[in-house]
C-alpha cells in the first residue's frame, strides 16, 4: 500500500490515479494528522509525502513511521525546486529513501 501525504488535492488525485493505473493500492492523506490516523490501522510499504504539510513537515511523517515501528517503508519526499540542498540532505539523513524536486515527472 502506498500512502500519499499532501495538502494539495490535485496532487493527491494525480498520484492516486497514477498508482491505480499500475494496479497499486493507494491511500490519500491530506495532513500529518490524517497520516497518523492511518498508521493506527495500516502499515504502508511506500510513503510519498510533500515536505511542507499544512500541519507539519515530512520530518514529522518520518518520525511517525519510526514511532509506529515501521522501518521497512520506502519514503519519498517531494519538495519545491528552490529548496536548499541542505534541506534535501537532511531529509535523507532522517530516513528518506528519495528526494524529488518540483517539477515532478511521472516517468
mmCIF file of N, CA, C and O in Angstrom:
data_model
loop_
_atom_site.group_PDB
_atom_site.id
_atom_site.type_symbol
_atom_site.label_atom_id
_atom_site.label_comp_id
_atom_site.label_asym_id
_atom_site.label_seq_id
_atom_site.Cartn_x
_atom_site.Cartn_y
_atom_site.Cartn_z
ATOM 1 N N UNK A 1 0.836 -1.164 0.000
ATOM 2 C CA UNK A 1 0.000 0.000 0.000
ATOM 3 C C UNK A 1 0.888 1.236 0.000
ATOM 4 O O UNK A 1 1.890 1.283 0.684
ATOM 5 N N UNK A 2 0.485 2.216 -0.780
ATOM 6 C CA UNK A 2 1.202 3.480 -0.885
ATOM 7 C C UNK A 2 0.368 4.562 -0.216
ATOM 8 O O UNK A 2 -0.803 4.752 -0.549
ATOM 9 N N UNK A 3 0.976 5.277 0.720
ATOM 10 C CA UNK A 3 0.317 6.411 1.360
ATOM 11 C C UNK A 3 0.817 7.681 0.687
ATOM 12 O O UNK A 3 2.026 7.904 0.584
ATOM 13 N N UNK A 4 -0.103 8.492 0.224
ATOM 14 C CA UNK A 4 0.227 9.763 -0.419
ATOM 15 C C UNK A 4 -0.178 10.864 0.552
ATOM 16 O O UNK A 4 -1.357 11.012 0.865
ATOM 17 N N UNK A 5 0.818 11.612 1.047
ATOM 18 C CA UNK A 5 0.576 12.639 2.056
ATOM 19 C C UNK A 5 0.881 14.000 1.439
ATOM 20 O O UNK A 5 2.042 14.348 1.217
ATOM 21 N N UNK A 6 -0.170 14.736 1.128
ATOM 22 C CA UNK A 6 -0.018 16.044 0.502
ATOM 23 C C UNK A 6 -1.231 16.903 0.805
ATOM 24 O O UNK A 6 -2.357 16.409 0.754
ATOM 25 N N UNK A 7 -1.009 18.187 1.092
ATOM 26 C CA UNK A 7 -2.157 19.066 1.318
ATOM 27 C C UNK A 7 -2.880 19.451 0.026
ATOM 28 O O UNK A 7 -3.984 19.973 0.063
ATOM 29 N N UNK A 8 -2.276 19.144 -1.119
ATOM 30 C CA UNK A 8 -2.841 19.527 -2.411
ATOM 31 C C UNK A 8 -3.746 18.428 -2.964
ATOM 32 O O UNK A 8 -3.275 17.341 -3.312
ATOM 33 N N UNK A 9 -5.035 18.722 -3.063
ATOM 34 C CA UNK A 9 -5.980 17.751 -3.607
ATOM 35 C C UNK A 9 -5.620 17.342 -5.036
ATOM 36 O O UNK A 9 -5.588 16.142 -5.335
ATOM 37 N N UNK A 10 -5.332 18.281 -5.955
ATOM 38 C CA UNK A 10 -4.976 17.856 -7.311
ATOM 39 C C UNK A 10 -3.744 16.939 -7.346
ATOM 40 O O UNK A 10 -3.701 15.985 -8.122
ATOM 41 N N UNK A 11 -2.778 17.211 -6.488
ATOM 42 C CA UNK A 11 -1.584 16.364 -6.442
ATOM 43 C C UNK A 11 -1.926 14.970 -5.936
ATOM 44 O O UNK A 11 -1.491 13.967 -6.507
ATOM 45 N N UNK A 12 -2.722 14.885 -4.875
ATOM 46 C CA UNK A 12 -3.125 13.579 -4.353
ATOM 47 C C UNK A 12 -3.903 12.792 -5.386
ATOM 48 O O UNK A 12 -3.675 11.594 -5.581
ATOM 49 N N UNK A 13 -4.822 13.462 -6.067
ATOM 50 C CA UNK A 13 -5.633 12.794 -7.092
ATOM 51 C C UNK A 13 -4.754 12.278 -8.223
ATOM 52 O O UNK A 13 -4.911 11.141 -8.684
ATOM 53 N N UNK A 14 -3.810 13.087 -8.671
ATOM 54 C CA UNK A 14 -2.925 12.679 -9.767
ATOM 55 C C UNK A 14 -2.068 11.476 -9.379
ATOM 56 O O UNK A 14 -1.950 10.512 -10.149
ATOM 57 N N UNK A 15 -1.479 11.508 -8.187
ATOM 58 C CA UNK A 15 -0.645 10.382 -7.758
ATOM 59 C C UNK A 15 -1.472 9.137 -7.486
ATOM 60 O O UNK A 15 -1.033 8.025 -7.774
ATOM 61 N N UNK A 16 -2.668 9.306 -6.969
ATOM 62 C CA UNK A 16 -3.549 8.160 -6.748
ATOM 63 C C UNK A 16 -3.930 7.519 -8.080
ATOM 64 O O UNK A 16 -3.883 6.297 -8.230
ATOM 65 N N UNK A 17 -4.277 8.340 -9.051
ATOM 66 C CA UNK A 17 -4.630 7.814 -10.381
ATOM 67 C C UNK A 17 -3.437 7.094 -11.010
ATOM 68 O O UNK A 17 -3.601 6.027 -11.622
ATOM 69 N N UNK A 18 -2.254 7.664 -10.862
ATOM 70 C CA UNK A 18 -1.053 7.018 -11.398
ATOM 71 C C UNK A 18 -0.838 5.661 -10.737
ATOM 72 O O UNK A 18 -0.584 4.666 -11.410
ATOM 73 N N UNK A 19 -0.951 5.620 -9.413
ATOM 74 C CA UNK A 19 -0.774 4.354 -8.697
ATOM 75 C C UNK A 19 -1.808 3.324 -9.089
ATOM 76 O O UNK A 19 -1.483 2.161 -9.354
ATOM 77 N N UNK A 20 -3.045 3.749 -9.159
ATOM 78 C CA UNK A 20 -4.115 2.819 -9.514
ATOM 79 C C UNK A 20 -3.982 2.319 -10.946
ATOM 80 O O UNK A 20 -4.339 1.183 -11.247
ATOM 81 N N UNK A 21 -3.452 3.160 -11.837
ATOM 82 C CA UNK A 21 -3.250 2.714 -13.223
ATOM 83 C C UNK A 21 -2.212 1.597 -13.301
ATOM 84 O O UNK A 21 -2.196 0.830 -14.261
ATOM 85 N N UNK A 22 -1.367 1.510 -12.291
ATOM 86 C CA UNK A 22 -0.360 0.451 -12.225
ATOM 87 C C UNK A 22 -0.828 -0.739 -11.381
ATOM 88 O O UNK A 22 -0.079 -1.694 -11.190
ATOM 89 N N UNK A 23 -2.057 -0.640 -10.854
ATOM 90 C CA UNK A 23 -2.604 -1.720 -10.043
ATOM 91 C C UNK A 23 -2.160 -1.661 -8.587
ATOM 92 O O UNK A 23 -2.299 -2.649 -7.865
ATOM 93 N N UNK A 24 -1.648 -0.533 -8.133
ATOM 94 C CA UNK A 24 -1.185 -0.383 -6.759
ATOM 95 C C UNK A 24 -2.302 0.163 -5.886
ATOM 96 O O UNK A 24 -3.081 1.013 -6.306
ATOM 97 N N UNK A 25 -2.367 -0.274 -4.667
ATOM 98 C CA UNK A 25 -3.332 0.243 -3.705
ATOM 99 C C UNK A 25 -2.762 1.532 -3.133
ATOM 100 O O UNK A 25 -1.632 1.568 -2.654
ATOM 101 N N UNK A 26 -3.544 2.603 -3.205
ATOM 102 C CA UNK A 26 -3.093 3.899 -2.688
ATOM 103 C C UNK A 26 -4.113 4.448 -1.693
ATOM 104 O O UNK A 26 -5.307 4.194 -1.820
ATOM 105 N N UNK A 27 -3.597 5.176 -0.727
ATOM 106 C CA UNK A 27 -4.433 5.832 0.269
ATOM 107 C C UNK A 27 -3.971 7.275 0.362
ATOM 108 O O UNK A 27 -2.773 7.548 0.441
ATOM 109 N N UNK A 28 -4.929 8.197 0.341
ATOM 110 C CA UNK A 28 -4.607 9.621 0.403
ATOM 111 C C UNK A 28 -4.723 10.150 1.825
ATOM 112 O O UNK A 28 -5.667 9.800 2.536
ATOM 113 N N UNK A 29 -3.777 10.999 2.203
ATOM 114 C CA UNK A 29 -3.822 11.716 3.474
ATOM 115 C C UNK A 29 -3.576 13.190 3.173
ATOM 116 O O UNK A 29 -2.572 13.531 2.554
ATOM 117 N N UNK A 30 -4.481 14.045 3.633
ATOM 118 C CA UNK A 30 -4.344 15.465 3.342
ATOM 119 C C UNK A 30 -3.540 16.226 4.391
ATOM 120 O O UNK A 30 -3.316 17.424 4.257
ATOM 121 N N UNK A 31 -3.103 15.517 5.431
ATOM 122 C CA UNK A 31 -2.390 16.181 6.515
ATOM 123 C C UNK A 31 -1.564 15.168 7.307
ATOM 124 O O UNK A 31 -1.749 13.950 7.172
ATOM 125 N N UNK A 32 -0.696 15.688 8.151
ATOM 126 C CA UNK A 32 0.064 14.840 9.074
ATOM 127 C C UNK A 32 -0.895 14.127 10.023
ATOM 128 O O UNK A 32 -0.733 12.937 10.298
ATOM 129 N N UNK A 33 -1.877 14.841 10.482
ATOM 130 C CA UNK A 33 -2.870 14.260 11.395
ATOM 131 C C UNK A 33 -3.568 13.061 10.757
ATOM 132 O O UNK A 33 -3.733 12.011 11.381
ATOM 133 N N UNK A 34 -3.972 13.200 9.506
ATOM 134 C CA UNK A 34 -4.629 12.091 8.799
ATOM 135 C C UNK A 34 -3.669 10.922 8.627
ATOM 136 O O UNK A 34 -4.068 9.757 8.729
ATOM 137 N N UNK A 35 -2.393 11.217 8.370
ATOM 138 C CA UNK A 35 -1.406 10.161 8.222
ATOM 139 C C UNK A 35 -1.226 9.399 9.540
ATOM 140 O O UNK A 35 -1.160 8.169 9.543
ATOM 141 N N UNK A 36 -1.174 10.124 10.628
ATOM 142 C CA UNK A 36 -1.041 9.460 11.936
ATOM 143 C C UNK A 36 -2.249 8.557 12.223
ATOM 144 O O UNK A 36 -2.089 7.472 12.780
ATOM 145 N N UNK A 37 -3.439 9.008 11.832
ATOM 146 C CA UNK A 37 -4.635 8.166 11.998
ATOM 147 C C UNK A 37 -4.516 6.902 11.146
ATOM 148 O O UNK A 37 -4.882 5.814 11.584
ATOM 149 N N UNK A 38 -4.020 7.062 9.934
ATOM 150 C CA UNK A 38 -3.845 5.914 9.038
ATOM 151 C C UNK A 38 -2.929 4.867 9.664
ATOM 152 O O UNK A 38 -3.185 3.667 9.561
ATOM 153 N N UNK A 39 -1.861 5.326 10.318
ATOM 154 C CA UNK A 39 -0.887 4.402 10.896
ATOM 155 C C UNK A 39 -1.454 3.559 12.031
ATOM 156 O O UNK A 39 -0.880 2.529 12.376
ATOM 157 N N UNK A 40 -2.582 3.962 12.566
ATOM 158 C CA UNK A 40 -3.205 3.173 13.640
ATOM 159 C C UNK A 40 -3.718 1.831 13.140
ATOM 160 O O UNK A 40 -3.829 0.876 13.917
ATOM 161 N N UNK A 41 -4.070 1.765 11.837
ATOM 162 C CA UNK A 41 -4.652 0.516 11.332
ATOM 163 C C UNK A 41 -4.050 0.025 10.018
ATOM 164 O O UNK A 41 -4.466 -1.011 9.520
ATOM 165 N N UNK A 42 -3.074 0.740 9.465
ATOM 166 C CA UNK A 42 -2.433 0.299 8.224
ATOM 167 C C UNK A 42 -0.932 0.533 8.314
ATOM 168 O O UNK A 42 -0.484 1.458 8.981
ATOM 169 N N UNK A 43 -0.191 -0.309 7.605
ATOM 170 C CA UNK A 43 1.261 -0.193 7.561
ATOM 171 C C UNK A 43 1.686 -0.016 6.098
ATOM 172 O O UNK A 43 1.860 -1.006 5.389
ATOM 173 N N UNK A 44 1.859 1.216 5.674
ATOM 174 C CA UNK A 44 2.214 1.427 4.271
ATOM 175 C C UNK A 44 3.610 0.888 3.941
ATOM 176 O O UNK A 44 4.506 0.903 4.786
ATOM 177 N N UNK A 45 3.753 0.399 2.728
ATOM 178 C CA UNK A 45 5.059 -0.072 2.255
ATOM 179 C C UNK A 45 5.841 1.060 1.616
ATOM 180 O O UNK A 45 7.053 1.034 1.574
ATOM 181 N N UNK A 46 5.098 2.064 1.108
ATOM 182 C CA UNK A 46 5.698 3.246 0.486
ATOM 183 C C UNK A 46 4.944 4.471 0.979
ATOM 184 O O UNK A 46 3.724 4.440 1.082
ATOM 185 N N UNK A 47 5.695 5.539 1.281
ATOM 186 C CA UNK A 47 5.079 6.802 1.670
ATOM 187 C C UNK A 47 5.638 7.885 0.757
ATOM 188 O O UNK A 47 6.847 8.081 0.670
ATOM 189 N N UNK A 48 4.740 8.555 0.062
ATOM 190 C CA UNK A 48 5.087 9.681 -0.801
ATOM 191 C C UNK A 48 4.542 10.926 -0.110
ATOM 192 O O UNK A 48 3.334 11.054 0.060
ATOM 193 N N UNK A 49 5.439 11.801 0.338
ATOM 194 C CA UNK A 49 4.993 12.945 1.117
ATOM 195 C C UNK A 49 5.594 14.247 0.613
ATOM 196 O O UNK A 49 6.724 14.278 0.154
ATOM 197 N N UNK A 50 4.823 15.279 0.710
ATOM 198 C CA UNK A 50 5.305 16.636 0.474
ATOM 199 C C UNK A 50 6.152 17.027 1.672
ATOM 200 O O UNK A 50 5.875 16.610 2.797
ATOM 201 N N UNK A 51 7.173 17.823 1.473
ATOM 202 C CA UNK A 51 7.994 18.280 2.594
ATOM 203 C C UNK A 51 7.174 19.153 3.532
ATOM 204 O O UNK A 51 7.187 18.975 4.732
ATOM 205 N N UNK A 52 6.450 20.092 2.966
ATOM 206 C CA UNK A 52 5.675 21.030 3.786
ATOM 207 C C UNK A 52 4.203 20.640 3.731
ATOM 208 O O UNK A 52 3.592 20.630 2.669
ATOM 209 N N UNK A 53 3.656 20.343 4.889
ATOM 210 C CA UNK A 53 2.251 19.996 5.012
ATOM 211 C C UNK A 53 1.550 21.120 5.763
ATOM 212 O O UNK A 53 2.203 21.961 6.369
ATOM 213 N N UNK A 54 0.249 21.131 5.771
ATOM 214 C CA UNK A 54 -0.485 22.187 6.467
ATOM 215 C C UNK A 54 -0.269 22.171 7.970
ATOM 216 O O UNK A 54 -0.305 23.202 8.628
ATOM 217 N N UNK A 55 -0.007 20.988 8.523
ATOM 218 C CA UNK A 55 0.139 20.856 9.969
ATOM 219 C C UNK A 55 1.459 20.218 10.386
ATOM 220 O O UNK A 55 1.584 19.653 11.462
ATOM 221 N N UNK A 56 2.448 20.280 9.522
ATOM 222 C CA UNK A 56 3.750 19.706 9.855
ATOM 223 C C UNK A 56 4.638 19.617 8.630
ATOM 224 O O UNK A 56 4.412 20.301 7.621
ATOM 225 N N UNK A 57 5.626 18.764 8.727
ATOM 226 C CA UNK A 57 6.614 18.595 7.658
ATOM 227 C C UNK A 57 6.878 17.112 7.438
ATOM 228 O O UNK A 57 6.469 16.267 8.238
ATOM 229 N N UNK A 58 7.602 16.821 6.380
ATOM 230 C CA UNK A 58 7.969 15.436 6.093
ATOM 231 C C UNK A 58 8.773 14.845 7.250
ATOM 232 O O UNK A 58 8.702 13.643 7.503
ATOM 233 N N UNK A 59 9.516 15.681 7.968
ATOM 234 C CA UNK A 59 10.252 15.211 9.148
ATOM 235 C C UNK A 59 9.296 14.514 10.119
ATOM 236 O O UNK A 59 9.620 13.478 10.706
ATOM 237 N N UNK A 60 8.113 15.107 10.285
ATOM 238 C CA UNK A 60 7.104 14.559 11.196
ATOM 239 C C UNK A 60 6.527 13.253 10.661
ATOM 240 O O UNK A 60 6.207 12.348 11.436
ATOM 241 N N UNK A 61 6.400 13.149 9.348
ATOM 242 C CA UNK A 61 5.919 11.908 8.726
ATOM 243 C C UNK A 61 6.936 10.797 8.981
ATOM 244 O O UNK A 61 6.571 9.681 9.377
ATOM 245 N N UNK A 62 8.207 11.107 8.792
ATOM 246 C CA UNK A 62 9.268 10.124 9.033
ATOM 247 C C UNK A 62 9.282 9.710 10.504
ATOM 248 O O UNK A 62 9.399 8.524 10.828
ATOM 249 N N UNK A 63 9.118 10.677 11.406
ATOM 250 C CA UNK A 63 9.073 10.377 12.845
ATOM 251 C C UNK A 63 7.874 9.506 13.202
ATOM 252 O O UNK A 63 7.979 8.609 14.045
ATOM 253 N N UNK A 64 6.737 9.778 12.574
ATOM 254 C CA UNK A 64 5.539 8.982 12.841
ATOM 255 C C UNK A 64 5.731 7.532 12.420
ATOM 256 O O UNK A 64 5.281 6.614 13.118
ATOM 257 N N UNK A 65 6.401 7.331 11.305
ATOM 258 C CA UNK A 65 6.701 5.963 10.870
ATOM 259 C C UNK A 65 7.597 5.263 11.881
ATOM 260 O O UNK A 65 7.374 4.103 12.228
ATOM 261 N N UNK A 66 8.616 5.960 12.355
ATOM 262 C CA UNK A 66 9.530 5.378 13.340
ATOM 263 C C UNK A 66 8.790 5.059 14.635
ATOM 264 O O UNK A 66 8.994 3.990 15.228
ATOM 265 N N UNK A 67 7.918 5.970 15.077
ATOM 266 C CA UNK A 67 7.154 5.751 16.304
ATOM 267 C C UNK A 67 6.222 4.543 16.184
ATOM 268 O O UNK A 67 5.981 3.842 17.165
ATOM 269 N N UNK A 68 5.726 4.302 14.970
ATOM 270 C CA UNK A 68 4.845 3.155 14.724
ATOM 271 C C UNK A 68 5.655 1.881 14.440
ATOM 272 O O UNK A 68 5.078 0.843 14.121
ATOM 273 N N UNK A 69 6.971 2.001 14.542
ATOM 274 C CA UNK A 69 7.891 0.884 14.303
ATOM 275 C C UNK A 69 7.748 0.298 12.903
ATOM 276 O O UNK A 69 7.816 -0.911 12.696
ATOM 277 N N UNK A 70 7.551 1.196 11.952
ATOM 278 C CA UNK A 70 7.502 0.805 10.538
ATOM 279 C C UNK A 70 8.840 1.199 9.937
ATOM 280 O O UNK A 70 9.059 2.350 9.563
ATOM 281 N N UNK A 71 9.746 0.252 9.894
ATOM 282 C CA UNK A 71 11.114 0.553 9.481
ATOM 283 C C UNK A 71 11.427 0.148 8.043
ATOM 284 O O UNK A 71 12.463 0.517 7.518
ATOM 285 N N UNK A 72 10.531 -0.601 7.423
ATOM 286 C CA UNK A 72 10.812 -1.089 6.070
ATOM 287 C C UNK A 72 10.160 -0.258 4.971
ATOM 288 O O UNK A 72 10.386 -0.518 3.798
ATOM 289 N N UNK A 73 9.345 0.722 5.349
ATOM 290 C CA UNK A 73 8.658 1.539 4.341
ATOM 291 C C UNK A 73 9.662 2.388 3.570
ATOM 292 O O UNK A 73 10.607 2.931 4.139
ATOM 293 N N UNK A 74 9.448 2.492 2.283
ATOM 294 C CA UNK A 74 10.239 3.390 1.442
ATOM 295 C C UNK A 74 9.607 4.770 1.537
ATOM 296 O O UNK A 74 8.393 4.908 1.426
ATOM 297 N N UNK A 75 10.432 5.788 1.730
ATOM 298 C CA UNK A 75 9.938 7.150 1.926
ATOM 299 C C UNK A 75 10.454 8.040 0.807
ATOM 300 O O UNK A 75 11.664 8.149 0.601
ATOM 301 N N UNK A 76 9.519 8.667 0.086
ATOM 302 C CA UNK A 76 9.851 9.609 -0.972
ATOM 303 C C UNK A 76 9.338 10.978 -0.562
ATOM 304 O O UNK A 76 8.164 11.119 -0.224
ATOM 305 N N UNK A 77 10.217 11.972 -0.595
ATOM 306 C CA UNK A 77 9.849 13.326 -0.184
ATOM 307 C C UNK A 77 9.864 14.238 -1.406
ATOM 308 O O UNK A 77 10.846 14.249 -2.165
ATOM 309 N N UNK A 78 8.791 14.978 -1.593
ATOM 310 C CA UNK A 78 8.678 15.939 -2.686
ATOM 311 C C UNK A 78 8.874 17.332 -2.116
ATOM 312 O O UNK A 78 8.294 17.676 -1.088
ATOM 313 N N UNK A 79 9.706 18.144 -2.786
ATOM 314 C CA UNK A 79 9.936 19.499 -2.302
ATOM 315 C C UNK A 79 10.046 20.475 -3.447
ATOM 316 O O UNK A 79 10.263 20.076 -4.594
ATOM 317 N N UNK A 80 9.894 21.742 -3.113
ATOM 318 C CA UNK A 80 9.945 22.799 -4.102
ATOM 319 C C UNK A 80 11.303 22.891 -4.780
ATOM 320 O O UNK A 80 12.331 22.535 -4.199
ATOM 321 N N UNK A 81 11.291 23.401 -5.999
ATOM 322 C CA UNK A 81 12.517 23.489 -6.792
ATOM 323 C C UNK A 81 13.581 24.350 -6.132
ATOM 324 O O UNK A 81 14.770 24.081 -6.258
ATOM 325 N N UNK A 82 13.192 25.380 -5.408
ATOM 326 C CA UNK A 82 14.156 26.293 -4.821
ATOM 327 C C UNK A 82 14.612 25.930 -3.420
ATOM 328 O O UNK A 82 15.319 26.711 -2.779
ATOM 329 N N UNK A 83 14.251 24.764 -2.949
ATOM 330 C CA UNK A 83 14.639 24.353 -1.600
ATOM 331 C C UNK A 83 16.152 24.140 -1.543
ATOM 332 O O UNK A 83 16.726 23.514 -2.429
ATOM 333 N N UNK A 84 16.811 24.645 -0.499
ATOM 334 C CA UNK A 84 18.264 24.471 -0.382
ATOM 335 C C UNK A 84 18.674 22.995 -0.323
ATOM 336 O O UNK A 84 17.940 22.158 0.218
ATOM 337 N N UNK A 85 19.841 22.700 -0.854
ATOM 338 C CA UNK A 85 20.332 21.320 -0.862
ATOM 339 C C UNK A 85 20.551 20.792 0.553
ATOM 340 O O UNK A 85 20.480 19.582 0.784
ATOM 341 N N UNK A 86 20.797 21.674 1.516
ATOM 342 C CA UNK A 86 20.965 21.234 2.906
ATOM 343 C C UNK A 86 19.672 20.613 3.442
ATOM 344 O O UNK A 86 19.707 19.663 4.233
ATOM 345 N N UNK A 87 18.523 21.138 3.009
ATOM 346 C CA UNK A 87 17.231 20.574 3.424
ATOM 347 C C UNK A 87 17.046 19.197 2.794
ATOM 348 O O UNK A 87 16.578 18.259 3.442
ATOM 349 N N UNK A 88 17.438 19.079 1.548
ATOM 350 C CA UNK A 88 17.366 17.779 0.871
ATOM 351 C C UNK A 88 18.239 16.755 1.592
ATOM 352 O O UNK A 88 17.812 15.631 1.860
ATOM 353 N N UNK A 89 19.463 17.143 1.925
ATOM 354 C CA UNK A 89 20.378 16.242 2.627
ATOM 355 C C UNK A 89 19.813 15.843 3.994
ATOM 356 O O UNK A 89 19.960 14.696 4.427
ATOM 357 N N UNK A 90 19.156 16.783 4.661
ATOM 358 C CA UNK A 90 18.562 16.497 5.967
ATOM 359 C C UNK A 90 17.470 15.432 5.845
ATOM 360 O O UNK A 90 17.354 14.557 6.706
ATOM 361 N N UNK A 91 16.678 15.496 4.789
ATOM 362 C CA UNK A 91 15.625 14.506 4.594
ATOM 363 C C UNK A 91 16.219 13.103 4.454
ATOM 364 O O UNK A 91 15.716 12.143 5.033
ATOM 365 N N UNK A 92 17.284 13.007 3.707
ATOM 366 C CA UNK A 92 17.954 11.707 3.536
ATOM 367 C C UNK A 92 18.531 11.239 4.871
ATOM 368 O O UNK A 92 18.415 10.070 5.236
ATOM 369 N N UNK A 93 19.137 12.164 5.618
ATOM 370 C CA UNK A 93 19.705 11.810 6.921
ATOM 371 C C UNK A 93 18.624 11.328 7.892
ATOM 372 O O UNK A 93 18.874 10.457 8.725
ATOM 373 N N UNK A 94 17.423 11.887 7.781
ATOM 374 C CA UNK A 94 16.317 11.487 8.655
ATOM 375 C C UNK A 94 15.714 10.143 8.271
ATOM 376 O O UNK A 94 14.995 9.538 9.055
ATOM 377 N N UNK A 95 15.973 9.694 7.028
ATOM 378 C CA UNK A 95 15.456 8.393 6.622
ATOM 379 C C UNK A 95 14.768 8.331 5.280
ATOM 380 O O UNK A 95 14.294 7.273 4.871
ATOM 381 N N UNK A 96 14.684 9.459 4.577
ATOM 382 C CA UNK A 96 14.062 9.430 3.245
ATOM 383 C C UNK A 96 14.917 8.599 2.294
ATOM 384 O O UNK A 96 16.144 8.698 2.310
ATOM 385 N N UNK A 97 14.268 7.793 1.493
ATOM 386 C CA UNK A 97 14.984 6.988 0.501
ATOM 387 C C UNK A 97 15.233 7.770 -0.779
ATOM 388 O O UNK A 97 16.159 7.461 -1.521
ATOM 389 N N UNK A 98 14.393 8.769 -1.029
ATOM 390 C CA UNK A 98 14.499 9.556 -2.249
ATOM 391 C C UNK A 98 13.894 10.933 -2.007
ATOM 392 O O UNK A 98 12.884 11.049 -1.316
ATOM 393 N N UNK A 99 14.539 11.951 -2.578
ATOM 394 C CA UNK A 99 14.006 13.305 -2.528
ATOM 395 C C UNK A 99 13.866 13.773 -3.958
ATOM 396 O O UNK A 99 14.815 13.685 -4.745
ATOM 397 N N UNK A 100 12.681 14.248 -4.308
ATOM 398 C CA UNK A 100 12.411 14.703 -5.662
ATOM 399 C C UNK A 100 11.997 16.158 -5.599
ATOM 400 O O UNK A 100 11.136 16.540 -4.825
ATOM 401 N N UNK A 101 12.610 16.982 -6.440
ATOM 402 C CA UNK A 101 12.259 18.403 -6.502
ATOM 403 C C UNK A 101 11.242 18.635 -7.603
ATOM 404 O O UNK A 101 11.199 17.915 -8.586
ATOM 405 N N UNK A 102 10.435 19.677 -7.422
ATOM 406 C CA UNK A 102 9.493 20.091 -8.462
ATOM 407 C C UNK A 102 10.272 20.584 -9.670
ATOM 408 O O UNK A 102 11.357 21.146 -9.504
ATOM 409 N N UNK A 103 9.788 20.410 -10.863
ATOM 410 C CA UNK A 103 8.530 19.730 -11.188
ATOM 411 C C UNK A 103 8.695 18.216 -11.159
ATOM 412 O O UNK A 103 9.704 17.683 -11.591
ATOM 413 N N UNK A 104 7.706 17.546 -10.601
ATOM 414 C CA UNK A 104 7.713 16.102 -10.507
ATOM 415 C C UNK A 104 7.230 15.528 -11.834
ATOM 416 O O UNK A 104 6.203 15.923 -12.355
ATOM 417 N N UNK A 105 8.007 14.600 -12.372
ATOM 418 C CA UNK A 105 7.627 13.925 -13.615
ATOM 419 C C UNK A 105 7.235 12.497 -13.292
ATOM 420 O O UNK A 105 7.913 11.831 -12.512
ATOM 421 N N UNK A 106 6.179 12.024 -13.889
ATOM 422 C CA UNK A 106 5.666 10.687 -13.566
ATOM 423 C C UNK A 106 6.476 9.547 -14.179
ATOM 424 O O UNK A 106 6.327 8.415 -13.753
ATOM 425 N N UNK A 107 7.329 9.843 -15.150
ATOM 426 C CA UNK A 107 8.100 8.743 -15.730
ATOM 427 C C UNK A 107 9.264 8.419 -14.840
ATOM 428 O O UNK A 107 9.847 7.414 -14.845
#
